[in-house]
CSV table of N, CA, C and O in Angstrom, one decimal:
chain,number,residue,atom,x,y,z
A,25,GLN,N,63.0,-5.4,-22.9
A,25,GLN,CA,63.7,-4.0,-23.5
A,25,GLN,C,64.3,-4.7,-24.6
A,25,GLN,O,65.2,-5.8,-24.5
A,26,VAL,N,64.2,-3.9,-25.8
A,26,VAL,CA,65.2,-4.2,-27.1
A,26,VAL,C,66.0,-3.0,-27.6
A,26,VAL,O,65.7,-1.8,-27.4
A,27,TYR,N,67.5,-3.7,-27.5
A,27,TYR,CA,68.1,-2.4,-27.7
A,27,TYR,C,68.8,-2.9,-29.0
A,27,TYR,O,69.0,-3.8,-29.5
A,28,PHE,N,69.1,-1.9,-29.8
A,28,PHE,CA,69.5,-2.2,-31.1
A,28,PHE,C,71.1,-1.8,-31.3
A,28,PHE,O,71.5,-0.7,-30.8
A,29,CYS,N,71.9,-2.7,-31.7
A,29,CYS,CA,73.7,-2.1,-31.9
A,29,CYS,C,73.8,-2.8,-33.2
A,29,CYS,O,74.2,-4.0,-33.4
A,30,GLY,N,74.6,-1.7,-34.0
A,30,GLY,CA,74.6,-2.5,-35.0
A,30,GLY,C,73.8,-3.0,-36.2
A,30,GLY,O,72.7,-2.5,-36.1
A,31,GLY,N,74.1,-3.9,-36.3
A,31,GLY,CA,73.0,-4.9,-37.2
A,31,GLY,C,72.2,-6.0,-36.3
A,31,GLY,O,72.0,-7.0,-36.9
A,32,ALA,N,72.3,-6.2,-35.3
A,32,ALA,CA,71.5,-6.6,-34.2
A,32,ALA,C,70.9,-6.2,-33.2
A,32,ALA,O,71.0,-5.1,-32.8
A,33,SER,N,69.7,-6.8,-32.9
A,33,SER,CA,69.0,-6.7,-31.8
A,33,SER,C,69.1,-7.5,-30.3
A,33,SER,O,69.6,-8.7,-30.7
A,34,ILE,N,69.4,-6.7,-29.3
A,34,ILE,CA,69.8,-7.3,-28.3
A,34,ILE,C,68.4,-7.1,-27.3
A,34,ILE,O,68.0,-6.1,-26.8
A,35,ILE,N,67.9,-8.4,-26.8
A,35,ILE,CA,66.9,-8.4,-25.8
A,35,ILE,C,67.4,-8.9,-24.8
A,35,ILE,O,67.7,-9.7,-24.6
A,36,ASN,N,66.9,-7.9,-24.0
A,36,ASN,CA,66.9,-8.0,-22.3
A,36,ASN,C,65.7,-8.5,-21.7
A,36,ASN,O,64.8,-7.8,-21.7
A,37,HIS,N,65.9,-9.4,-21.3
A,37,HIS,CA,64.5,-9.9,-20.1
A,37,HIS,C,65.2,-10.2,-18.7
A,37,HIS,O,66.1,-10.4,-18.6
A,38,MET,N,64.0,-10.6,-18.0
A,38,MET,CA,64.6,-10.9,-16.7
A,38,MET,C,65.4,-12.0,-16.4
A,38,MET,O,66.0,-12.1,-15.5
A,39,PHE,N,64.9,-12.7,-17.4
A,39,PHE,CA,65.5,-14.1,-17.3
A,39,PHE,C,66.9,-14.6,-18.1
A,39,PHE,O,67.5,-15.4,-17.8
A,40,TRP,N,66.6,-13.8,-19.5
A,40,TRP,CA,67.6,-14.1,-20.4
A,40,TRP,C,68.2,-12.9,-21.2
A,40,TRP,O,67.0,-11.7,-21.2
A,41,VAL,N,69.1,-13.0,-21.8
A,41,VAL,CA,69.2,-12.2,-22.7
A,41,VAL,C,69.7,-12.9,-24.6
A,41,VAL,O,70.3,-14.0,-24.6
A,42,GLY,N,68.7,-12.3,-25.2
A,42,GLY,CA,69.3,-12.8,-26.7
A,42,GLY,C,69.5,-11.8,-27.3
A,42,GLY,O,69.3,-10.6,-27.5
A,43,VAL,N,70.5,-12.3,-28.3
A,43,VAL,CA,71.1,-11.4,-29.4
A,43,VAL,C,70.6,-12.1,-30.9
A,43,VAL,O,71.3,-13.3,-31.1
A,44,VAL,N,70.2,-11.3,-31.8
A,44,VAL,CA,69.6,-11.8,-33.0
A,44,VAL,C,70.1,-10.8,-34.2
A,44,VAL,O,69.8,-9.8,-33.5
A,45,PRO,N,70.2,-11.2,-35.3
A,45,PRO,CA,70.6,-10.0,-36.5
A,45,PRO,C,69.2,-9.5,-36.7
A,45,PRO,O,68.0,-9.9,-36.1
A,46,ARG,N,69.4,-8.1,-36.8
A,46,ARG,CA,68.0,-7.1,-37.0
A,46,ARG,C,67.2,-8.0,-38.2
A,46,ARG,O,67.8,-8.0,-38.9
A,47,GLY,N,66.0,-7.8,-37.8
A,47,GLY,CA,65.0,-8.3,-38.9
A,47,GLY,C,64.8,-9.7,-38.5
A,47,GLY,O,63.7,-10.3,-39.3
A,48,ALA,N,65.6,-10.6,-37.8
A,48,ALA,CA,65.4,-12.3,-37.7
A,48,ALA,C,64.5,-12.0,-36.4
A,48,ALA,O,64.2,-11.1,-35.6
A,49,GLY,N,63.6,-13.0,-36.3
A,49,GLY,CA,63.1,-13.4,-35.1
A,49,GLY,C,61.6,-14.8,-35.2
A,49,GLY,O,61.6,-15.2,-36.5
A,50,LYS,N,61.0,-15.0,-34.6
A,50,LYS,CA,60.2,-15.8,-34.7
A,50,LYS,C,59.1,-15.7,-35.9
A,50,LYS,O,58.4,-16.3,-36.7
A,51,GLY,N,58.7,-14.2,-36.1
A,51,GLY,CA,57.7,-14.0,-37.0
A,51,GLY,C,58.4,-13.9,-38.3
A,51,GLY,O,57.7,-14.7,-39.1
A,52,PRO,N,59.9,-13.5,-38.8
A,52,PRO,CA,60.0,-13.6,-39.7
A,52,PRO,C,60.5,-15.2,-40.1
A,52,PRO,O,60.3,-15.7,-41.5
A,53,ALA,N,60.7,-16.1,-39.1
A,53,ALA,CA,61.1,-17.2,-39.6
A,53,ALA,C,59.9,-18.1,-40.0
A,53,ALA,O,59.6,-18.9,-40.6
A,54,LEU,N,58.4,-17.5,-39.1
A,54,LEU,CA,57.1,-18.3,-39.9
A,54,LEU,C,56.7,-17.7,-40.9
A,54,LEU,O,56.1,-18.6,-41.5
A,55,GLU,N,57.0,-16.8,-41.2
A,55,GLU,CA,56.9,-16.1,-42.8
A,55,GLU,C,57.7,-17.0,-43.7
A,55,GLU,O,57.0,-17.3,-44.8
A,56,PHE,N,58.7,-17.3,-43.3
A,56,PHE,CA,59.6,-18.0,-44.3
A,56,PHE,C,59.0,-19.6,-44.3
A,56,PHE,O,59.0,-20.0,-45.6
A,57,VAL,N,58.6,-20.1,-43.2
A,57,VAL,CA,58.0,-21.5,-43.1
A,57,VAL,C,56.9,-21.5,-44.3
A,57,VAL,O,56.8,-22.3,-45.2
A,58,LEU,N,56.0,-20.5,-44.1
A,58,LEU,CA,54.9,-20.5,-44.6
A,58,LEU,C,55.0,-20.2,-46.2
A,58,LEU,O,54.4,-21.1,-46.9
A,59,ARG,N,56.0,-19.3,-46.6
A,59,ARG,CA,56.3,-19.3,-48.0
A,59,ARG,C,57.1,-20.5,-48.4
A,59,ARG,O,56.6,-21.0,-49.6
A,60,LYS,N,57.9,-21.3,-47.8
A,60,LYS,CA,58.3,-22.6,-48.0
A,60,LYS,C,57.2,-23.8,-48.5
A,60,LYS,O,57.6,-24.5,-49.3
A,61,LEU,N,56.8,-23.9,-47.3
A,61,LEU,CA,55.8,-25.0,-47.4
A,61,LEU,C,54.2,-24.8,-48.1
A,61,LEU,O,53.5,-25.5,-47.9
A,62,GLY,N,54.4,-23.6,-48.6
A,62,GLY,CA,52.8,-23.1,-49.3
A,62,GLY,C,51.5,-23.0,-48.2
A,62,GLY,O,50.4,-22.7,-48.4
A,63,GLY,N,52.2,-22.7,-47.0
A,63,GLY,CA,50.7,-22.5,-45.9
A,63,GLY,C,50.1,-21.1,-46.0
A,63,GLY,O,50.9,-20.1,-46.8
A,64,LYS,N,49.0,-21.2,-45.5
A,64,LYS,CA,48.5,-19.9,-45.3
A,64,LYS,C,48.4,-19.5,-44.0
A,64,LYS,O,47.7,-20.4,-42.8
A,65,PRO,N,48.2,-18.0,-44.0
A,65,PRO,CA,48.4,-17.8,-42.4
A,65,PRO,C,46.6,-17.7,-42.0
A,65,PRO,O,46.8,-18.0,-41.2
A,66,SER,N,45.8,-17.7,-42.7
A,66,SER,CA,44.5,-17.7,-42.0
A,66,SER,C,44.3,-19.5,-41.8
A,66,SER,O,43.1,-19.8,-41.1
A,67,GLU,N,45.3,-20.2,-42.2
A,67,GLU,CA,45.3,-21.6,-41.6
A,67,GLU,C,46.2,-22.0,-40.2
A,67,GLU,O,46.6,-23.2,-40.4
A,68,THR,N,46.6,-20.9,-39.9
A,68,THR,CA,47.8,-20.9,-38.9
A,68,THR,C,47.8,-20.6,-37.6
A,68,THR,O,46.9,-19.4,-37.5
A,69,MET,N,48.0,-21.1,-36.7
A,69,MET,CA,47.9,-20.5,-35.2
A,69,MET,C,49.4,-20.4,-34.6
A,69,MET,O,49.9,-21.4,-34.7
A,70,VAL,N,49.5,-19.4,-33.9
A,70,VAL,CA,50.9,-19.0,-33.0
A,70,VAL,C,50.5,-19.3,-31.5
A,70,VAL,O,48.8,-18.8,-31.2
A,71,ALA,N,51.1,-19.1,-30.7
A,71,ALA,CA,51.1,-19.4,-29.2
A,71,ALA,C,52.1,-18.9,-28.7
A,71,ALA,O,53.2,-19.1,-29.0
A,72,GLY,N,51.9,-18.0,-27.8
A,72,GLY,CA,53.4,-17.8,-27.0
A,72,GLY,C,53.1,-17.2,-25.7
A,72,GLY,O,51.8,-17.1,-25.2
A,73,ASP,N,53.8,-16.7,-25.0
A,73,ASP,CA,53.8,-16.4,-23.4
A,73,ASP,C,54.9,-15.2,-22.9
A,73,ASP,O,54.8,-14.8,-22.0
A,74,SER,N,55.5,-14.9,-24.2
A,74,SER,CA,56.3,-13.7,-23.8
A,74,SER,C,56.8,-12.7,-25.1
A,74,SER,O,56.3,-13.1,-26.1
A,75,GLY,N,57.5,-11.4,-24.5
A,75,GLY,CA,57.7,-10.6,-25.6
A,75,GLY,C,58.5,-11.0,-27.0
A,75,GLY,O,58.1,-10.6,-27.8
A,76,ASN,N,59.3,-12.2,-26.8
A,76,ASN,CA,59.9,-12.4,-27.7
A,76,ASN,C,59.2,-13.5,-28.7
A,76,ASN,O,59.5,-13.8,-30.1
A,77,ASP,N,57.7,-13.6,-28.5
A,77,ASP,CA,57.0,-14.3,-29.5
A,77,ASP,C,55.8,-13.1,-30.0
A,77,ASP,O,55.2,-13.5,-31.1
A,78,LEU,N,56.0,-11.6,-29.7
A,78,LEU,CA,55.1,-10.6,-30.7
A,78,LEU,C,55.4,-10.9,-31.8
A,78,LEU,O,54.4,-10.6,-33.0
A,79,SER,N,56.6,-11.0,-32.6
A,79,SER,CA,56.6,-10.7,-33.7
A,79,SER,C,56.0,-11.9,-34.5
A,79,SER,O,55.1,-11.8,-35.8
A,80,MET,N,55.3,-13.2,-34.0
A,80,MET,CA,54.7,-14.4,-34.9
A,80,MET,C,53.2,-13.6,-34.8
A,80,MET,O,52.5,-13.9,-35.7
A,81,PHE,N,52.7,-13.0,-33.7
A,81,PHE,CA,51.3,-12.7,-33.4
A,81,PHE,C,51.2,-11.3,-34.4
A,81,PHE,O,49.8,-11.0,-34.9
A,82,ARG,N,52.5,-10.8,-35.0
A,82,ARG,CA,51.8,-9.6,-36.3
A,82,ARG,C,52.1,-10.1,-37.8
A,82,ARG,O,52.0,-9.2,-38.2
A,83,VAL,N,52.4,-11.3,-37.6
A,83,VAL,CA,52.0,-11.9,-39.0
A,83,VAL,C,50.8,-11.7,-39.5
A,83,VAL,O,49.7,-12.3,-38.8
A,84,ASP,N,50.4,-11.0,-40.5
A,84,ASP,CA,49.3,-10.8,-40.9
A,84,ASP,C,48.5,-12.0,-41.2
A,84,ASP,O,48.9,-13.0,-42.1
A,85,GLY,N,47.0,-12.1,-40.6
A,85,GLY,CA,46.5,-13.1,-40.7
A,85,GLY,C,46.3,-14.5,-40.2
A,85,GLY,O,45.6,-15.2,-40.2
A,86,VAL,N,47.5,-14.6,-39.4
A,86,VAL,CA,47.6,-15.8,-38.5
A,86,VAL,C,46.6,-15.6,-37.3
A,86,VAL,O,46.1,-14.5,-36.7
A,87,TYR,N,46.5,-16.7,-36.5
A,87,TYR,CA,45.5,-16.8,-35.5
A,87,TYR,C,46.5,-16.7,-34.0
A,87,TYR,O,47.5,-17.4,-34.6
A,88,GLY,N,46.2,-16.1,-33.0
A,88,GLY,CA,47.4,-16.3,-32.0
A,88,GLY,C,46.6,-16.8,-30.8
A,88,GLY,O,45.4,-15.8,-30.3
A,89,THR,N,47.0,-17.6,-29.9
A,89,THR,CA,46.6,-17.5,-28.6
A,89,THR,C,47.9,-17.4,-27.6
A,89,THR,O,49.1,-17.6,-27.6
A,90,VAL,N,47.2,-16.8,-26.7
A,90,VAL,CA,48.1,-15.9,-25.5
A,90,VAL,C,47.7,-16.9,-24.4
A,90,VAL,O,46.8,-17.2,-24.0
A,91,VAL,N,48.9,-17.8,-23.7
A,91,VAL,CA,48.6,-18.7,-23.0
A,91,VAL,C,48.5,-18.0,-21.6
A,91,VAL,O,49.0,-16.8,-21.2
A,92,ALA,N,47.8,-18.4,-20.5
A,92,ALA,CA,47.6,-18.0,-19.5
A,92,ALA,C,48.8,-17.4,-18.5
A,92,ALA,O,48.8,-16.7,-17.8
A,93,ASN,N,49.9,-18.1,-18.6
A,93,ASN,CA,51.1,-17.7,-17.7
A,93,ASN,C,52.0,-16.7,-18.6
A,93,ASN,O,53.1,-16.7,-18.5
A,94,SER,N,51.2,-16.3,-19.5
A,94,SER,CA,52.0,-15.4,-20.1
A,94,SER,C,52.8,-14.1,-19.4
A,94,SER,O,52.1,-13.6,-18.4
A,95,GLN,N,53.8,-13.4,-19.9
A,95,GLN,CA,54.3,-12.4,-19.2
A,95,GLN,C,53.8,-10.8,-19.8
A,95,GLN,O,53.3,-10.7,-20.7
A,96,GLY,N,54.2,-9.8,-19.2
A,96,GLY,CA,53.6,-8.4,-19.1
A,96,GLY,C,53.5,-8.1,-21.0
A,96,GLY,O,52.7,-7.9,-21.3
A,97,GLU,N,54.2,-8.2,-21.7
A,97,GLU,CA,54.4,-7.7,-23.0
A,97,GLU,C,53.4,-8.3,-24.0
A,97,GLU,O,52.6,-7.5,-24.8
A,98,LEU,N,53.3,-9.6,-23.8
A,98,LEU,CA,52.4,-10.2,-24.8
A,98,LEU,C,51.0,-9.9,-24.1
A,98,LEU,O,50.0,-9.9,-25.1
A,99,LEU,N,50.6,-9.9,-22.4
A,99,LEU,CA,49.2,-9.4,-22.3
A,99,LEU,C,49.2,-8.1,-22.7
A,99,LEU,O,47.8,-8.1,-22.8
A,100,GLU,N,50.1,-7.0,-22.8
A,100,GLU,CA,49.9,-5.7,-23.1
A,100,GLU,C,49.4,-5.8,-24.5
A,100,GLU,O,48.1,-5.3,-25.0
A,101,TYR,N,49.9,-6.4,-25.3
A,101,TYR,CA,49.6,-6.4,-26.7
A,101,TYR,C,48.5,-6.9,-27.2
A,101,TYR,O,47.3,-6.6,-27.9
A,102,TYR,N,47.8,-8.4,-26.3
A,102,TYR,CA,46.6,-8.9,-26.4
A,102,TYR,C,45.5,-7.7,-26.0
A,102,TYR,O,44.2,-7.5,-27.0
A,103,HIS,N,45.7,-7.2,-25.0
A,103,HIS,CA,44.6,-6.0,-24.5
A,103,HIS,C,44.5,-4.7,-25.2
A,103,HIS,O,43.5,-4.6,-25.4
A,104,GLU,N,45.9,-4.6,-26.1
A,104,GLU,CA,45.5,-3.5,-26.9
A,104,GLU,C,44.3,-3.7,-28.3
A,104,GLU,O,43.6,-3.4,-28.7
A,105,ARG,N,44.8,-5.2,-28.6
A,105,ARG,CA,44.3,-5.6,-29.8
A,105,ARG,C,42.6,-5.9,-29.6
A,105,ARG,O,41.9,-6.3,-30.0
A,106,ALA,N,42.6,-6.9,-28.3
A,106,ALA,CA,41.0,-7.0,-28.1
A,106,ALA,C,40.1,-6.3,-27.6
A,106,ALA,O,39.0,-6.2,-27.7
A,107,ASN,N,40.8,-5.2,-27.0
A,107,ASN,CA,39.8,-4.1,-26.7
A,107,ASN,C,39.9,-2.9,-27.7
A,107,ASN,O,38.6,-2.1,-27.8
A,108,GLY,N,40.7,-2.9,-28.5
A,108,GLY,CA,40.5,-1.8,-29.4
A,108,GLY,C,40.1,-2.1,-30.8
A,108,GLY,O,38.7,-2.0,-31.3
A,109,ASP,N,41.0,-2.9,-31.9
A,109,ASP,CA,40.4,-3.3,-33.1
A,109,ASP,C,40.0,-4.5,-33.0
A,109,ASP,O,40.2,-5.7,-32.9
A,110,ARG,N,38.7,-4.7,-33.3
A,110,ARG,CA,37.7,-5.9,-33.5
A,110,ARG,C,38.3,-6.9,-34.3
A,110,ARG,O,37.9,-8.2,-33.9
A,111,GLU,N,38.5,-6.5,-35.4
A,111,GLU,CA,39.0,-7.2,-36.6
A,111,GLU,C,40.4,-8.4,-36.0
A,111,GLU,O,40.6,-9.0,-35.9
A,112,SER,N,41.1,-7.7,-35.7
A,112,SER,CA,42.6,-8.0,-35.0
A,112,SER,C,42.2,-9.0,-33.7
A,112,SER,O,42.9,-9.8,-33.5
A,113,GLY,N,41.5,-8.4,-32.8
A,113,GLY,CA,40.6,-8.8,-31.5
A,113,GLY,C,40.5,-10.1,-32.0
A,113,GLY,O,40.7,-11.1,-30.9
A,114,SER,N,40.0,-10.5,-32.9
A,114,SER,CA,38.9,-11.6,-33.2
A,114,SER,C,39.7,-13.0,-33.3
A,114,SER,O,39.5,-13.9,-33.4
A,115,LYS,N,41.2,-12.6,-33.8
A,115,LYS,CA,42.3,-13.4,-34.1
A,115,LYS,C,43.1,-13.7,-33.1
A,115,LYS,O,43.9,-14.3,-33.3
A,116,ILE,N,42.7,-13.0,-31.9
A,116,ILE,CA,43.8,-13.0,-30.6
A,116,ILE,C,42.8,-13.7,-29.5
A,116,ILE,O,42.1,-13.1,-29.2
A,117,HIS,N,43.4,-15.1,-28.9
A,117,HIS,CA,42.6,-15.5,-27.8
A,117,HIS,C,43.5,-15.7,-26.5
A,117,HIS,O,44.6,-16.1,-26.7
A,118,LEU,N,42.8,-15.2,-25.7
A,118,LEU,CA,43.8,-15.2,-24.3
A,118,LEU,C,43.0,-16.6,-23.6
A,118,LEU,O,42.0,-16.6,-22.9
A,119,SER,N,44.0,-17.5,-23.6
A,119,SER,CA,43.6,-18.6,-23.1
A,119,SER,C,43.7,-18.7,-21.6
A,119,SER,O,44.2,-17.9,-21.0
A,120,GLY,N,42.7,-19.3,-20.9
A,120,GLY,CA,42.5,-19.6,-19.3
A,120,GLY,C,43.6,-20.9,-18.9
A,120,GLY,O,43.7,-20.8,-17.7
A,121,ARG,N,44.2,-21.6,-20.0
A,121,ARG,CA,45.2,-22.4,-19.6
A,121,ARG,C,46.3,-22.1,-19.8
A,121,ARG,O,46.8,-21.4,-20.5
A,122,LYS,N,47.5,-22.9,-19.1
A,122,LYS,CA,48.6,-22.8,-19.0
A,122,LYS,C,49.8,-23.7,-20.0
A,122,LYS,O,49.3,-24.8,-20.1
A,123,TYR,N,50.7,-23.4,-20.3
A,123,TYR,CA,51.6,-23.9,-21.1
A,123,TYR,C,51.2,-24.6,-22.6
A,123,TYR,O,50.5,-24.0,-22.9
A,124,ALA,N,51.6,-25.9,-22.6
A,124,ALA,CA,50.8,-26.5,-23.8
A,124,ALA,C,49.7,-26.8,-23.7
A,124,ALA,O,48.7,-26.8,-25.2
A,125,ASP,N,48.7,-26.9,-22.8
A,125,ASP,CA,47.3,-27.0,-22.6
A,125,ASP,C,46.7,-25.9,-23.3
A,125,ASP,O,45.6,-26.0,-23.8
A,126,ALA,N,47.6,-24.6,-23.4
A,126,ALA,CA,47.0,-23.5,-24.1
A,126,ALA,C,46.7,-23.7,-25.4
A,126,ALA,O,45.6,-23.0,-26.2
A,127,ILE,N,47.7,-24.3,-25.9
A,127,ILE,CA,47.6,-24.6,-27.4
A,127,ILE,C,46.5,-25.5,-27.7
A,127,ILE,O,45.8,-25.0,-28.8
A,128,VAL,N,46.2,-26.6,-27.1
A,128,VAL,CA,45.1,-27.4,-27.1
A,128,VAL,C,43.8,-26.5,-27.3
A,128,VAL,O,42.9,-26.5,-28.1
A,129,ASP,N,43.6,-25.5,-26.2
A,129,ASP,CA,42.4,-24.6,-25.8
A,129,ASP,C,42.4,-23.5,-27.3
A,129,ASP,O,41.2,-23.4,-27.8
A,130,GLY,N,43.5,-23.0,-27.9
A,130,GLY,CA,43.7,-22.1,-28.8
A,130,GLY,C,43.0,-22.9,-30.3
A,130,GLY,O,42.1,-22.3,-30.9
A,131,LEU,N,43.5,-24.1,-30.2
A,131,LEU,CA,43.2,-24.8,-31.4
A,131,LEU,C,41.4,-25.0,-31.4
A,131,LEU,O,41.1,-25.0,-32.3
A,132,GLU,N,41.3,-25.3,-30.3
A,132,GLU,CA,39.5,-25.8,-30.0
A,132,GLU,C,38.8,-24.5,-30.3
A,132,GLU,O,38.0,-24.3,-31.0
A,133,HIS,N,39.5,-23.5,-29.5
A,133,HIS,CA,38.7,-21.8,-29.7
A,133,HIS,C,38.7,-21.4,-31.3
A,133,HIS,O,37.7,-21.0,-31.4
A,134,PHE,N,39.6,-21.5,-31.8
A,134,PHE,CA,39.6,-21.2,-33.5
A,134,PHE,C,38.9,-22.5,-34.6
A,134,PHE,O,38.8,-21.9,-35.7
A,135,LYS,N,38.5,-23.4,-33.8
A,135,LYS,CA,38.2,-24.4,-34.2
A,135,LYS,C,39.0,-25.3,-35.7
A,135,LYS,O,38.7,-25.3,-36.6
A,136,PHE,N,40.3,-25.4,-34.9
A,136,PHE,CA,41.2,-25.9,-36.0
A,136,PHE,C,41.2,-27.2,-35.8
A,136,PHE,O,41.9,-28.1,-36.5
A,137,SER,N,41.1,-27.7,-34.7
A,137,SER,CA,40.5,-29.1,-34.4
A,137,SER,C,39.4,-29.5,-33.7
A,137,SER,O,38.6,-28.8,-33.2
A,138,SER,N,39.2,-30.5,-33.7
A,138,SER,CA,37.8,-31.2,-32.7
A,138,SER,C,38.6,-32.5,-31.8
A,138,SER,O,39.4,-33.2,-32.4
A,139,THR,N,38.0,-32.3,-30.7
A,139,THR,CA,38.2,-33.6,-29.8
A,139,THR,C,37.3,-34.3,-29.4
A,139,THR,O,36.0,-33.7,-29.7
A,140,SER,N,37.5,-35.6,-29.4
A,140,SER,CA,36.2,-36.4,-28.9
A,140,SER,C,36.3,-37.0,-27.5
A,140,SER,O,37.8,-37.3,-27.2
A,141,ALA,N,35.6,-37.1,-27.2
A,141,ALA,CA,35.5,-37.3,-25.6
A,141,ALA,C,35.2,-38.9,-25.6
A,141,ALA,O,34.8,-39.7,-26.4
């Protein structure tokens, strides 16, 4: 759940509470880094497991991997995109792997890397 109080967002999660200035978050941070480094969203993949990662997935043009051990909000977002909008759905991958192993799976799925056996 997200509550807005003055200029801050208060994010209430089952295990933690986060307070961030309105407009701040992982998505705006990603956009800032891409601008500063001259990165292209089309060459960027994000990975996440919970609702606090949603703003990264919403950055236009990025690819996203939802890890197998993800929580409700991110899984709902994936299913809405994968089942509805084909263009957005094609840039979101639900990995069958957990934790950091899902990142490797996402990189392979989107052909960002190759592995040698």
